[in-house]
Coordinates of C-alpha atoms in Angstrom, one line a residue:
M58 CA 10.4 -29.4 41.4
D59 CA 12.5 -26.3 40.6
L60 CA 11.5 -22.8 41.3
L61 CA 13.1 -19.6 40.2
Y62 CA 12.9 -16.5 42.4
T63 CA 14.0 -13.1 41.3
A64 CA 14.3 -10.4 43.9
Y65 CA 15.3 -6.9 44.5
R66 CA 16.0 -5.4 48.0
S67 CA 16.2 -1.6 48.1
P68 CA 19.1 -0.4 50.1
D69 CA 16.6 1.7 52.0
Y70 CA 14.6 -1.4 53.1
E71 CA 15.6 -2.6 56.6
L72 CA 17.6 -5.7 56.2
E73 CA 16.3 -7.5 59.2
K74 CA 12.7 -7.2 58.1
W75 CA 13.5 -8.2 54.6
L76 CA 15.4 -11.3 55.7
E77 CA 12.4 -12.3 57.8
K78 CA 10.0 -12.0 54.9
F79 CA 12.4 -13.7 52.5
E80 CA 12.8 -16.6 54.9
N81 CA 9.1 -17.0 55.0
L82 CA 9.1 -17.3 51.2
L83 CA 11.9 -19.9 51.3
T84 CA 10.1 -21.9 54.0
S85 CA 6.9 -21.9 51.9
A86 CA 8.8 -23.1 48.9
Y87 CA 10.4 -26.0 50.8
V88 CA 7.2 -27.0 52.4
E89 CA 5.6 -27.3 49.0
G90 CA 8.5 -29.4 47.7
Y91 CA 10.3 -26.8 45.6
Q92 CA 14.1 -26.5 45.1
P93 CA 14.6 -22.8 44.6
T94 CA 17.2 -20.9 42.6
I95 CA 17.4 -17.3 43.8
M96 CA 18.8 -14.4 41.7
G97 CA 18.7 -10.7 42.0
D98 CA 20.0 -7.4 43.3
F99 CA 20.0 -7.9 47.1
N100 CA 22.2 -4.8 48.0
I101 CA 24.2 -7.0 50.3
D102 CA 27.8 -6.6 49.4
L103 CA 29.5 -10.0 49.7
A104 CA 32.8 -8.4 48.8
T105 CA 32.9 -6.9 52.3
K106 CA 32.9 -8.5 55.8
K107 CA 29.8 -7.2 57.6
Q108 CA 27.4 -8.7 60.1
S109 CA 24.6 -8.3 57.6
N110 CA 26.5 -10.5 55.1
N111 CA 26.8 -13.2 57.8
E112 CA 23.0 -13.1 58.4
W113 CA 22.2 -13.4 54.7
L114 CA 24.7 -16.2 54.1
S115 CA 23.5 -18.0 57.2
L116 CA 19.9 -17.9 56.0
T117 CA 20.9 -19.2 52.5
M118 CA 23.1 -21.9 54.0
N119 CA 20.1 -23.1 56.2
Y120 CA 18.3 -23.8 53.0
Q121 CA 21.3 -25.5 51.3
L122 CA 21.7 -22.6 48.9
T123 CA 25.1 -22.0 47.3
Q124 CA 26.2 -18.6 45.9
I125 CA 27.6 -19.2 42.5
I126 CA 28.7 -15.7 41.5
K127 CA 32.2 -15.2 42.9
E128 CA 33.3 -11.9 41.3
P129 CA 32.2 -8.2 41.6
T130 CA 28.9 -7.4 39.9
R131 CA 29.1 -3.7 40.1
V132 CA 32.3 -2.0 39.2
A133 CA 32.6 1.8 39.4
S134 CA 35.6 4.1 39.0
K135 CA 36.3 4.1 42.8
S136 CA 34.7 0.9 44.0
C137 CA 33.5 -2.6 43.2
T138 CA 30.8 -4.6 44.9
Q139 CA 29.2 -8.0 44.8
I140 CA 25.5 -7.0 45.4
D141 CA 24.0 -9.2 42.7
H142 CA 23.7 -12.8 43.7
I143 CA 22.6 -16.2 42.3
F144 CA 22.0 -18.9 44.8
T145 CA 21.0 -22.5 43.9
T146 CA 20.4 -25.8 45.6
H147 CA 22.1 -27.5 42.7
P148 CA 25.4 -25.8 42.0
D149 CA 26.6 -29.1 40.3
K150 CA 24.1 -28.4 37.5
V151 CA 25.6 -25.0 36.7
R152 CA 27.9 -25.2 33.8
A153 CA 29.3 -21.6 33.9
T154 CA 28.7 -18.2 35.2
K155 CA 29.7 -14.8 33.8
V156 CA 29.4 -11.2 34.9
S157 CA 29.0 -9.2 31.8
K158 CA 31.2 -6.2 31.4
I159 CA 28.6 -4.7 28.9
A160 CA 25.3 -3.7 30.3
L161 CA 22.4 -1.3 30.2
S162 CA 22.5 -0.9 33.9
D163 CA 25.1 0.3 36.4
H164 CA 25.4 -3.3 37.6

């Protein structure tokens, strides 16, 4: 069974606590037989090399989740970041992805 999670992590919310809670959600999903797809604004910039990125990516890899967005999702005049993610257990079923350049948000 498939399950779609949407999530937002405030940049002010301590990452370690958030990761622990999110892992509990993933564990529950797998115990119940779900194959999750996760999408949202995680405020973890995958365009940079930080320890926090490694913790997040390690967690998702433990659950066989693959990040399918490979380009910056927030582009400003002086920076670009990849803080919006989509992870899936079935990347082979994804035909295409696109980060829109036209939006009602800043990312």
